[in-house]
mmCIF file of C-alpha atoms in Angstrom:
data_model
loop_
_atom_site.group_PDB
_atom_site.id
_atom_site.type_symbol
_atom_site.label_atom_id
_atom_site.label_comp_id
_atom_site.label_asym_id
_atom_site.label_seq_id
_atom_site.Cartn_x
_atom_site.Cartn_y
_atom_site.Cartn_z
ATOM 1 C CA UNK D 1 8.781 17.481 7.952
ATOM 2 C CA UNK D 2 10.332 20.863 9.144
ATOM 3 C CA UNK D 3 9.037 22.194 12.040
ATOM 4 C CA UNK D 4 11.006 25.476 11.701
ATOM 5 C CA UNK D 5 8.735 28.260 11.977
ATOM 6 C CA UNK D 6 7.504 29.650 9.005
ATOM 7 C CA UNK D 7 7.097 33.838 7.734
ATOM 8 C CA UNK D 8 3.585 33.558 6.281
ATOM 9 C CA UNK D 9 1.610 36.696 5.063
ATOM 10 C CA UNK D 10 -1.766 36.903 5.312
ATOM 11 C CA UNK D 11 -3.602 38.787 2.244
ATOM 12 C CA UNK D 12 -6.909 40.247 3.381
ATOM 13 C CA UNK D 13 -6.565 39.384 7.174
ATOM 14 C CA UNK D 14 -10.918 39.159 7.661
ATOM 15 C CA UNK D 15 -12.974 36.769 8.970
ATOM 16 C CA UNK D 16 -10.906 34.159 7.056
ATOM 17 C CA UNK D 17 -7.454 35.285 7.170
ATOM 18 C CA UNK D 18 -7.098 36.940 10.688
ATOM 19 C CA UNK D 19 -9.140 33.844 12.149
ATOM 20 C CA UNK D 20 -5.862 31.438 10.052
ATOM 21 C CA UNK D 21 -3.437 34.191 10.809
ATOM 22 C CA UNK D 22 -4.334 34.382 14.433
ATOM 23 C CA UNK D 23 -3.932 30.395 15.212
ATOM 24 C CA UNK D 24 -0.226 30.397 13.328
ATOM 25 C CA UNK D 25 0.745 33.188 15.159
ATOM 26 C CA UNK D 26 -0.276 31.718 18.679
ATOM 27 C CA UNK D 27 1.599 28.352 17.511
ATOM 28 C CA UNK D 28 5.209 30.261 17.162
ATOM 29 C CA UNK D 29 5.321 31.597 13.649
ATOM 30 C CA UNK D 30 5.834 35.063 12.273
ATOM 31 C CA UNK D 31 2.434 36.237 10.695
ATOM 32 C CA UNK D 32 2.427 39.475 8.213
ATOM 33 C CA UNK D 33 -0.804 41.002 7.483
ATOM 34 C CA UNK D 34 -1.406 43.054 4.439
ATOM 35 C CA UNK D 35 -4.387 45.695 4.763
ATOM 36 C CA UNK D 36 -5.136 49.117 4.257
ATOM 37 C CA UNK D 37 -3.727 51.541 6.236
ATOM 38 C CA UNK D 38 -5.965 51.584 8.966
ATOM 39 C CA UNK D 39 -6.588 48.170 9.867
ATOM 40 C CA UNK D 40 -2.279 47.837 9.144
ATOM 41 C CA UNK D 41 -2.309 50.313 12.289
ATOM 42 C CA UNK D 42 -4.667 48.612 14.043
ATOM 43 C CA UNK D 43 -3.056 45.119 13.687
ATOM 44 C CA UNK D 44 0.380 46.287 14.464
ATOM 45 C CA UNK D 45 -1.053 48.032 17.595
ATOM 46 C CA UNK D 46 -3.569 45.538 19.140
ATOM 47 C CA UNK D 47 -2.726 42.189 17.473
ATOM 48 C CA UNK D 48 -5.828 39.879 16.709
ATOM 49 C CA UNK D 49 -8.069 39.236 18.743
ATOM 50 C CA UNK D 50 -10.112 35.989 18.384
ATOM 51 C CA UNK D 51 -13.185 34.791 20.262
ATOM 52 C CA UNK D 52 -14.278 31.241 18.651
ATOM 53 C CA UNK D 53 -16.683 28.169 20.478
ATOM 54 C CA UNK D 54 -13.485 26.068 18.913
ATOM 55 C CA UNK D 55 -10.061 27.602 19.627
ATOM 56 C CA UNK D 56 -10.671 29.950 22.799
ATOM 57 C CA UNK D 57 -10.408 33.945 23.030
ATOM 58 C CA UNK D 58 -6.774 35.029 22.587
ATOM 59 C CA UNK D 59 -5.019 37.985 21.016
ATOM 60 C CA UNK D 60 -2.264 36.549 18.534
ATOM 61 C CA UNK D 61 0.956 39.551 17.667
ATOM 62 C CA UNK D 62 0.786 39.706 14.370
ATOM 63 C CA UNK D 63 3.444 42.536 12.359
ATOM 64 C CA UNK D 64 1.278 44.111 9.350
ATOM 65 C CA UNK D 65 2.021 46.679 5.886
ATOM 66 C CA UNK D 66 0.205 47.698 3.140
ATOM 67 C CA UNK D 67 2.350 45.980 0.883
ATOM 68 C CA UNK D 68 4.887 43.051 0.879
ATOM 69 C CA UNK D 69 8.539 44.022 0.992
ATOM 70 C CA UNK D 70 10.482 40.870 1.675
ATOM 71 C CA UNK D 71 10.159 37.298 0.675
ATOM 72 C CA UNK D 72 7.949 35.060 2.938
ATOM 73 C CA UNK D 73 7.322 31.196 3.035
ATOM 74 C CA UNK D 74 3.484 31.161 2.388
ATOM 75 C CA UNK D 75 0.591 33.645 1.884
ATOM 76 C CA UNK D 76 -2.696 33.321 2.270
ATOM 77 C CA UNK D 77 -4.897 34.402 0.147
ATOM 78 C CA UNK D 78 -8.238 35.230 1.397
ATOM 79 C CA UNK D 79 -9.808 38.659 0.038
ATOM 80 C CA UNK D 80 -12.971 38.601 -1.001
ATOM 81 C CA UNK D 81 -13.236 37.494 -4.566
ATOM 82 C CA UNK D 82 -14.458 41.155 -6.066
ATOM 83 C CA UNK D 83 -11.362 42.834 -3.769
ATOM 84 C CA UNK D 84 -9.129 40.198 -5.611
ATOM 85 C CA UNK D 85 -7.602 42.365 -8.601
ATOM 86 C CA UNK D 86 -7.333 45.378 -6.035
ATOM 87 C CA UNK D 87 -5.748 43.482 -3.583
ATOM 88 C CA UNK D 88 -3.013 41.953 -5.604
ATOM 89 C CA UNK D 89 -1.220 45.562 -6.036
ATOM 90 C CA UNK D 90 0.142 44.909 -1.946
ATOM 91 C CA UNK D 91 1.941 41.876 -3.102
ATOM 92 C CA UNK D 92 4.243 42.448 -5.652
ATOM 93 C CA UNK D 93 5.710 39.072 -7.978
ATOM 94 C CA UNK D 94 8.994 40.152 -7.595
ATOM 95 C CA UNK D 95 9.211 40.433 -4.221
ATOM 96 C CA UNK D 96 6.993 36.861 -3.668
ATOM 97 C CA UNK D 97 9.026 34.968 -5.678
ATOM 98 C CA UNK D 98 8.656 30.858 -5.582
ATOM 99 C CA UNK D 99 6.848 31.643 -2.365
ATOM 100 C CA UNK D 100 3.911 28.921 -1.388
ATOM 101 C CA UNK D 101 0.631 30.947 -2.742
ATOM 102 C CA UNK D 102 -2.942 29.294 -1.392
ATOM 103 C CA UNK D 103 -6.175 31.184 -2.035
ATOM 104 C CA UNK D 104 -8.738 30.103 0.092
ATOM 105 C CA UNK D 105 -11.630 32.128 -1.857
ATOM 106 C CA UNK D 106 -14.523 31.579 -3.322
ATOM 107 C CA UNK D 107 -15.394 30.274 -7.143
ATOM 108 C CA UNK D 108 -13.293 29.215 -10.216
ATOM 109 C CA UNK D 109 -11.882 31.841 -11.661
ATOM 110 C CA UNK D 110 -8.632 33.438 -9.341
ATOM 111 C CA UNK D 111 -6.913 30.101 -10.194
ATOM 112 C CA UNK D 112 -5.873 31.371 -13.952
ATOM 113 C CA UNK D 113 -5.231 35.101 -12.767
ATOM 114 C CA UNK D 114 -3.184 34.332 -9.760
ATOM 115 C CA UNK D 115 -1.157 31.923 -11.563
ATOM 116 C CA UNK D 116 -0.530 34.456 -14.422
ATOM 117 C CA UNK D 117 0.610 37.283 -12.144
ATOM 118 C CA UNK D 118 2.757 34.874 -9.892
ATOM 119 C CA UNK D 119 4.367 32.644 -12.300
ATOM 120 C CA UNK D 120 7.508 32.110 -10.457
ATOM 121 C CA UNK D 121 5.021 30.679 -7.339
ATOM 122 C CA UNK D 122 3.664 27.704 -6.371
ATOM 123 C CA UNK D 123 0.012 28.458 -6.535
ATOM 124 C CA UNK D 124 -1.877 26.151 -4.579
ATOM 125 C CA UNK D 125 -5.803 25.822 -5.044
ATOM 126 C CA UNK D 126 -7.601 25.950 -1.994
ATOM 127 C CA UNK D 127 -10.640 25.828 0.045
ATOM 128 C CA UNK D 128 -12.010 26.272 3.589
ATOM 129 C CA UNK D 129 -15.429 25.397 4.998
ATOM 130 C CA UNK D 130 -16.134 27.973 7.768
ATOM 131 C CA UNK D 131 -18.510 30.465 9.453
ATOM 132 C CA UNK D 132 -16.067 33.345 10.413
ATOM 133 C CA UNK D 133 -16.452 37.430 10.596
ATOM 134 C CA UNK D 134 -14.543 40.497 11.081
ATOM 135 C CA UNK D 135 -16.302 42.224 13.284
ATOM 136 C CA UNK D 136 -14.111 45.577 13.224
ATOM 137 C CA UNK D 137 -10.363 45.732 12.525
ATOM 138 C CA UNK D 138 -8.219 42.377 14.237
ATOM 139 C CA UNK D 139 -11.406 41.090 15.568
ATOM 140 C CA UNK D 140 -12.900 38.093 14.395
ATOM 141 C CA UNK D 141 -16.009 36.024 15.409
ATOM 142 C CA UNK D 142 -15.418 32.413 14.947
ATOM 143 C CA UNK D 143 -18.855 31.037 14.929
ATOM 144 C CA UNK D 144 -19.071 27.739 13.544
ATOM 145 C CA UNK D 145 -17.726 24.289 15.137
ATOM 146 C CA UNK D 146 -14.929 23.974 12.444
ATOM 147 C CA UNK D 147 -12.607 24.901 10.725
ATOM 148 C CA UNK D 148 -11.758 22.762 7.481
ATOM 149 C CA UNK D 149 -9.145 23.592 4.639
ATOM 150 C CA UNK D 150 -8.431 21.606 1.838
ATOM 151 C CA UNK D 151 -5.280 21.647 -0.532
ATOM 152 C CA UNK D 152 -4.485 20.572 -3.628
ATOM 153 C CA UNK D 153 -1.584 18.493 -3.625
ATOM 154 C CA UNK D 154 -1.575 16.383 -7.377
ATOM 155 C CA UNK D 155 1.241 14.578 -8.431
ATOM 156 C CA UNK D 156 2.287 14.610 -12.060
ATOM 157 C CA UNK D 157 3.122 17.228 -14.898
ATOM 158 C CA UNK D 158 1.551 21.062 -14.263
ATOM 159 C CA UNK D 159 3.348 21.893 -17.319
ATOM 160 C CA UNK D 160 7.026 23.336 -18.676
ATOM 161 C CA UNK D 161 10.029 23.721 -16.217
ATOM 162 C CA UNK D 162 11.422 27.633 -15.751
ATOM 163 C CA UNK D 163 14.370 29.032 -13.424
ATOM 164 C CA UNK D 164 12.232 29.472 -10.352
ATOM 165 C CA UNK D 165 9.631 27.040 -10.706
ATOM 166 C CA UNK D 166 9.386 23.619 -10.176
ATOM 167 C CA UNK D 167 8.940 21.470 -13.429
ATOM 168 C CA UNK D 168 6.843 18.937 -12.409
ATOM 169 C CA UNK D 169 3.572 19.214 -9.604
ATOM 170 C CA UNK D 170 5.721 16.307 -7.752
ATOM 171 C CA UNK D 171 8.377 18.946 -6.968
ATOM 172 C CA UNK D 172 5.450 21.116 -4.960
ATOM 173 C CA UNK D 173 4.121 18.288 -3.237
ATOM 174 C CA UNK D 174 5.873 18.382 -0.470
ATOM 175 C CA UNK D 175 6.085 22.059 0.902
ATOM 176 C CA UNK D 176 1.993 21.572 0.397
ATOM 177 C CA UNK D 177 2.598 18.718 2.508
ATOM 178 C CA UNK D 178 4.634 20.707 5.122
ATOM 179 C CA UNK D 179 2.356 23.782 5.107
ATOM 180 C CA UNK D 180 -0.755 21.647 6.076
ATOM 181 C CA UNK D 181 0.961 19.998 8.911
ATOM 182 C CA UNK D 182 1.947 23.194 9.722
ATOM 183 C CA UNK D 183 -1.938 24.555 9.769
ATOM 184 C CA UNK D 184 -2.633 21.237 11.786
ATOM 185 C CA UNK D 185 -0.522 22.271 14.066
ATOM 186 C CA UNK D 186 -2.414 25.322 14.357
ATOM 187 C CA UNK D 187 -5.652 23.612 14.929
ATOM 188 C CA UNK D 188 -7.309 23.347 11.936
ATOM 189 C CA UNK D 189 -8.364 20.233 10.166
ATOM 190 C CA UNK D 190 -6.525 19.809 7.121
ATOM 191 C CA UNK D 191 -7.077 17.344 3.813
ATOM 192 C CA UNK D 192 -4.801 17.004 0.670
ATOM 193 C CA UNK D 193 -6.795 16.380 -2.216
ATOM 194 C CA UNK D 194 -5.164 15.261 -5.514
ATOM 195 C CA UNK D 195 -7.644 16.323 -8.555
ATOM 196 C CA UNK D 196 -8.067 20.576 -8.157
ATOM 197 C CA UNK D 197 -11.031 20.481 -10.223
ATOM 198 C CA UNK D 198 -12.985 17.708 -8.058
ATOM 199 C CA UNK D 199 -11.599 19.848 -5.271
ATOM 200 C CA UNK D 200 -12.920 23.245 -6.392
ATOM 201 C CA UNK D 201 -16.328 22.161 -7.642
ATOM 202 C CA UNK D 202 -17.164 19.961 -4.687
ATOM 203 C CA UNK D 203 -17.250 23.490 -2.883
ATOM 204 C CA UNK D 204 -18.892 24.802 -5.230
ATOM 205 C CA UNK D 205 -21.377 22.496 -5.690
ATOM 206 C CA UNK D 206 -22.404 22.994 -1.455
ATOM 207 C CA UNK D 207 -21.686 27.042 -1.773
ATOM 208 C CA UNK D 208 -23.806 28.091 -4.882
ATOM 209 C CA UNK D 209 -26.809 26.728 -4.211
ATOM 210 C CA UNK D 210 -27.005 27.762 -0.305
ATOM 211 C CA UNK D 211 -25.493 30.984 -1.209
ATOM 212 C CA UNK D 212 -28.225 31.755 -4.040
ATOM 213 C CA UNK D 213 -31.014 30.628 -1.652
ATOM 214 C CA UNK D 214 -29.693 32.060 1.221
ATOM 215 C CA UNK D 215 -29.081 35.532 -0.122
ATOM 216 C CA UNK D 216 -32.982 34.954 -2.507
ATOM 217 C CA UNK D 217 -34.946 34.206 0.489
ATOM 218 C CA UNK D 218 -32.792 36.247 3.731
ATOM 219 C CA UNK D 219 -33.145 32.877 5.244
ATOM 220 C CA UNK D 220 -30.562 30.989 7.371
ATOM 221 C CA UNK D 221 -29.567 27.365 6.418
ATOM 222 C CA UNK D 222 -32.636 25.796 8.041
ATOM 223 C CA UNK D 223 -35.312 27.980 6.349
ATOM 224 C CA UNK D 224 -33.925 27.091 3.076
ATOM 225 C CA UNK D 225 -33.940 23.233 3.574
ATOM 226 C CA UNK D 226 -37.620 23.545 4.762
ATOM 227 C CA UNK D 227 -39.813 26.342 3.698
ATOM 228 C CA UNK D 228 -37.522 26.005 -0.240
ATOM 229 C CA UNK D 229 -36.426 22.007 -0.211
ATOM 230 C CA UNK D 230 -37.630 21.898 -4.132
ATOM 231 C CA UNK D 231 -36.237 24.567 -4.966
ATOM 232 C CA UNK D 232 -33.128 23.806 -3.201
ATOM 233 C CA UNK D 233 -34.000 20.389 -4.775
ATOM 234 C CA UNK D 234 -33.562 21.312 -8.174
ATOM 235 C CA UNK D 235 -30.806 23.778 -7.594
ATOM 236 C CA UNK D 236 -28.598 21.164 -6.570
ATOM 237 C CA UNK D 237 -29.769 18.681 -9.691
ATOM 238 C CA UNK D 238 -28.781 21.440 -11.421
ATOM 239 C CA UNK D 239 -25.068 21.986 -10.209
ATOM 240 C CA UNK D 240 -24.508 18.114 -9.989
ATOM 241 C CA UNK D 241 -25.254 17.928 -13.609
ATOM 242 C CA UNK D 242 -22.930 20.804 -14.569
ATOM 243 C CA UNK D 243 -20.305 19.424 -12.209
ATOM 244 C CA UNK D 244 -20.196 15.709 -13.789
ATOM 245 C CA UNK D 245 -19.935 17.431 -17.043
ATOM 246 C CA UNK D 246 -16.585 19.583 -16.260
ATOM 247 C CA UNK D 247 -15.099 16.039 -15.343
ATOM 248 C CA UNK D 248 -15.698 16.725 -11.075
ATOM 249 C CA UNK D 249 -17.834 13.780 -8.966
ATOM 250 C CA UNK D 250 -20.991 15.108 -7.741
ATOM 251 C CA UNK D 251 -23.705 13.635 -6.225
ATOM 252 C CA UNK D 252 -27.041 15.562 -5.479
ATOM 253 C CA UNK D 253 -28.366 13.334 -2.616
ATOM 254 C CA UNK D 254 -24.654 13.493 -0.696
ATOM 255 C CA UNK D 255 -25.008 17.423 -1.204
ATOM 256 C CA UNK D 256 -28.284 17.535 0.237
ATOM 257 C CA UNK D 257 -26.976 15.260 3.107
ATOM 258 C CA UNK D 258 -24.795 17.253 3.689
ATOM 259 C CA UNK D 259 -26.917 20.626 4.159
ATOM 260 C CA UNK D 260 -29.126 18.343 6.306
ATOM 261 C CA UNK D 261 -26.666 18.098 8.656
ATOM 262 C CA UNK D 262 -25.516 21.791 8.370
ATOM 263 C CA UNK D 263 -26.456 24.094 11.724
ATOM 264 C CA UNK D 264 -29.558 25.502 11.379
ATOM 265 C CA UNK D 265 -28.687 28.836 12.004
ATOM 266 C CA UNK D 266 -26.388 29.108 9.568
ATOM 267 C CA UNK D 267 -26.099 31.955 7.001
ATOM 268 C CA UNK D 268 -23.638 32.431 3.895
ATOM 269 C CA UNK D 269 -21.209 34.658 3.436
ATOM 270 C CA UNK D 270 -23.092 36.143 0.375
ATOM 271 C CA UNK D 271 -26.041 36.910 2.894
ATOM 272 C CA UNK D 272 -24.619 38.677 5.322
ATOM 273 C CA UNK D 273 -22.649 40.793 2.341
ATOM 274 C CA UNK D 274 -26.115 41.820 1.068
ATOM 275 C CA UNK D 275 -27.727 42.321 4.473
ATOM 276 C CA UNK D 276 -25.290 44.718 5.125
ATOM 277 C CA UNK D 277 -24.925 46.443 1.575
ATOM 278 C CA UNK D 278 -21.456 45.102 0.672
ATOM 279 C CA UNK D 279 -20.694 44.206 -2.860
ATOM 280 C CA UNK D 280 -21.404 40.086 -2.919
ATOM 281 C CA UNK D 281 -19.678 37.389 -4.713
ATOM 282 C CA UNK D 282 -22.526 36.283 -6.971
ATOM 283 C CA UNK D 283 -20.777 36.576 -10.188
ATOM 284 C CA UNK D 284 -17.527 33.920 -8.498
ATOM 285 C CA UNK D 285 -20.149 31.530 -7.370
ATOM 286 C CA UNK D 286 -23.542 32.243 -9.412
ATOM 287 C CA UNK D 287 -21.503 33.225 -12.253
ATOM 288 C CA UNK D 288 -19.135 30.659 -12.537
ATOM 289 C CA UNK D 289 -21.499 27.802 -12.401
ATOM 290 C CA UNK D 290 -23.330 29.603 -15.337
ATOM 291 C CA UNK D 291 -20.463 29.945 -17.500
ATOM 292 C CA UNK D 292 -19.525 26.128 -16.975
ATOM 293 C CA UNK D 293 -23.043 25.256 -18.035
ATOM 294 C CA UNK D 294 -23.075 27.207 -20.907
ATOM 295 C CA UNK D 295 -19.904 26.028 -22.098
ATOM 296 C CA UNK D 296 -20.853 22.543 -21.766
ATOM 297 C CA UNK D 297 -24.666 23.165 -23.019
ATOM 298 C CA UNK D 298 -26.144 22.119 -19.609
ATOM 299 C CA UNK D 299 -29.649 23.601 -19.065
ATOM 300 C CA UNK D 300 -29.781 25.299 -15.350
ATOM 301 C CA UNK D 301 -32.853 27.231 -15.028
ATOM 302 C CA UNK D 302 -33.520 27.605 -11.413
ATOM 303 C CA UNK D 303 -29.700 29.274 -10.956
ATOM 304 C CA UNK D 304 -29.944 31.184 -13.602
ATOM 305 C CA UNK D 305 -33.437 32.521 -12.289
ATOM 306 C CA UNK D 306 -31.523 33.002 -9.327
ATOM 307 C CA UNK D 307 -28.908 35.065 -10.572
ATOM 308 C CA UNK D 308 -30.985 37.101 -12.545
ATOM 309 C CA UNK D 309 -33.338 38.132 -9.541
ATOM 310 C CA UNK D 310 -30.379 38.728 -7.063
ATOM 311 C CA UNK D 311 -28.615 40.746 -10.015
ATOM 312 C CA UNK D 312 -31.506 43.154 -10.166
ATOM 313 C CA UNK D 313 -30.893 45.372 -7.344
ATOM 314 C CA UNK D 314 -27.441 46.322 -8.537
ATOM 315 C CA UNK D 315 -28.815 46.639 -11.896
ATOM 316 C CA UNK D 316 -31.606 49.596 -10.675
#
């Protein structure tokens, strides 16, 4: 493994990104953050500053644009899922190239249109459990005690060979590899996974539910799994079923062990979006699990009941 300092961009450098982007910057590599112009100006100027329980307070130099203009190793990927389409316009595919692509956003669905707008990269699918903000431009609030990505790293045929991309999944393997040893470096706790779709739905099948609930009720983690356990109950009966039947292991009591354990205090990401009038990611999380049980004829009353109540207000 190379340890060579890598040029990584960071798309959307929030809560998510500028917490990522800050640690590789402090551990010696070159960090690019693409923004808007003001919080461009405000990153080039003052760095990032991050205050976490985990990593320490420290203000990383980062550089920063509103749009990509030279080839990098890596970029993050961590808009919000209903910036996404926006967002892409600051990172052009001819100027990516076979760069390393990893989205660390919610849902299903900016797998297929990431890979069809960068088809020269290696698009890597990924996810991150983590309780992060951006409190105002290059400051984030690192609240939770962790920090845990997962990668996608299969082995086997993706599909057809071109010029500038590698034929077989085998061939990407190892600058996945690199990169997360890389982000271990950094701090972060780091797991390769081999089967995407067992990768993407076991988020999915923790997020939805506590997202739905969360946002439903404006209750924090611990509310939920008391005051609504059979709701929560049959939420996650729900998701389990339509998870098993897209081919991904689920298992409704581990979920629900899992959320057990989970700080009380903890809100989602979807909450505080709503609390504070933001557009939320319903349709990536709600959404998606709806689709996926339609398409396989799974019945999922309480999330669609879900959905349909926290659709309302946008619908007045």
């Amino acid at each position: 493994m190379t340890t060579t300092p890598l040029t990584v961009a960071v798309l959307g450098p929030g809560g998510v990104g500028g917490l990522i982007g800050g640690l590789l910057a402090r551990d010696g590599h070159r960090v690019v953050c693409l923004a808007g112009e003001r919080t461009a100006a405000v990153l080039a100027r003052d760095g990032l500053r991050v205050r976490s329980g985990q990593f320490g307070t420290f203000t990383a130099d980062v550089e920063a644009a509103t749009e990509l203009s030279e080839p990098v190793d890596a970029v993050l990927v961590t808009v919000k899922e209903t910036a996404l389409a926006a967002s892409l316009d600051r990172l052009p595919a001819d100027v990516l190239g076979a760069a390393l692509v990893v989205p660390l956003l919610n849902g299903l669905d900016h797998m297929a249109v990431l890979r069809e707008r960068y088809p020269a990269a290696g698009v890597v699918a990924g996810t991150i459990r983590v309780e992060t903000t951006r409190t105002a431009p290059g400051r984030i609030e690192h609240t939770s005690p962790f920090a845990a990505i997962e990668l996608a790293a299969p082995s086997g045929p993706t599909g057809p060979a071109t010029s500038t991309a590698p034929a077989t999944s085998d061939e990407l393997r190892r600058p996945v590899e690199e990169f997360a040893e890389q982000l271990r470096h950094a701090g972060l706790t780091v797991t390769l996974r081999e089967d995407e779709t067992a990768m993407l739905w076991s988020k999915l099948s923790f997020l939805a539910p506590l997202a739905l609930l969360t946002t439903r009720h404006t209750s924090d983690v611990g509310t939920v799994r008391t005051e609504h356990r059979p709701e929560l109950l049959a939420a996650l009966d729900e998701i389990t079923a339509v998870a098993r039947a897209v081919g991904a292991p689920a298992d409704a009591q581990a979920l629900l062990a899992v959320i057990d354990r989970a700080p009380g205090a903890m809100r989602s990401s979807m909450q505080r979006d709503a609390e504070a009038g933001r557009p939320t990611e319903l349709d990536a999380t709600g959404g998606a699990v709806l689709r996926a049980a339609a398409a396989h004829g799974i019945a999922v009353p309480t999330l669609a009941r879900l959905v349909a109540e926290l659709s309302e207000p946008a619908e007045r």
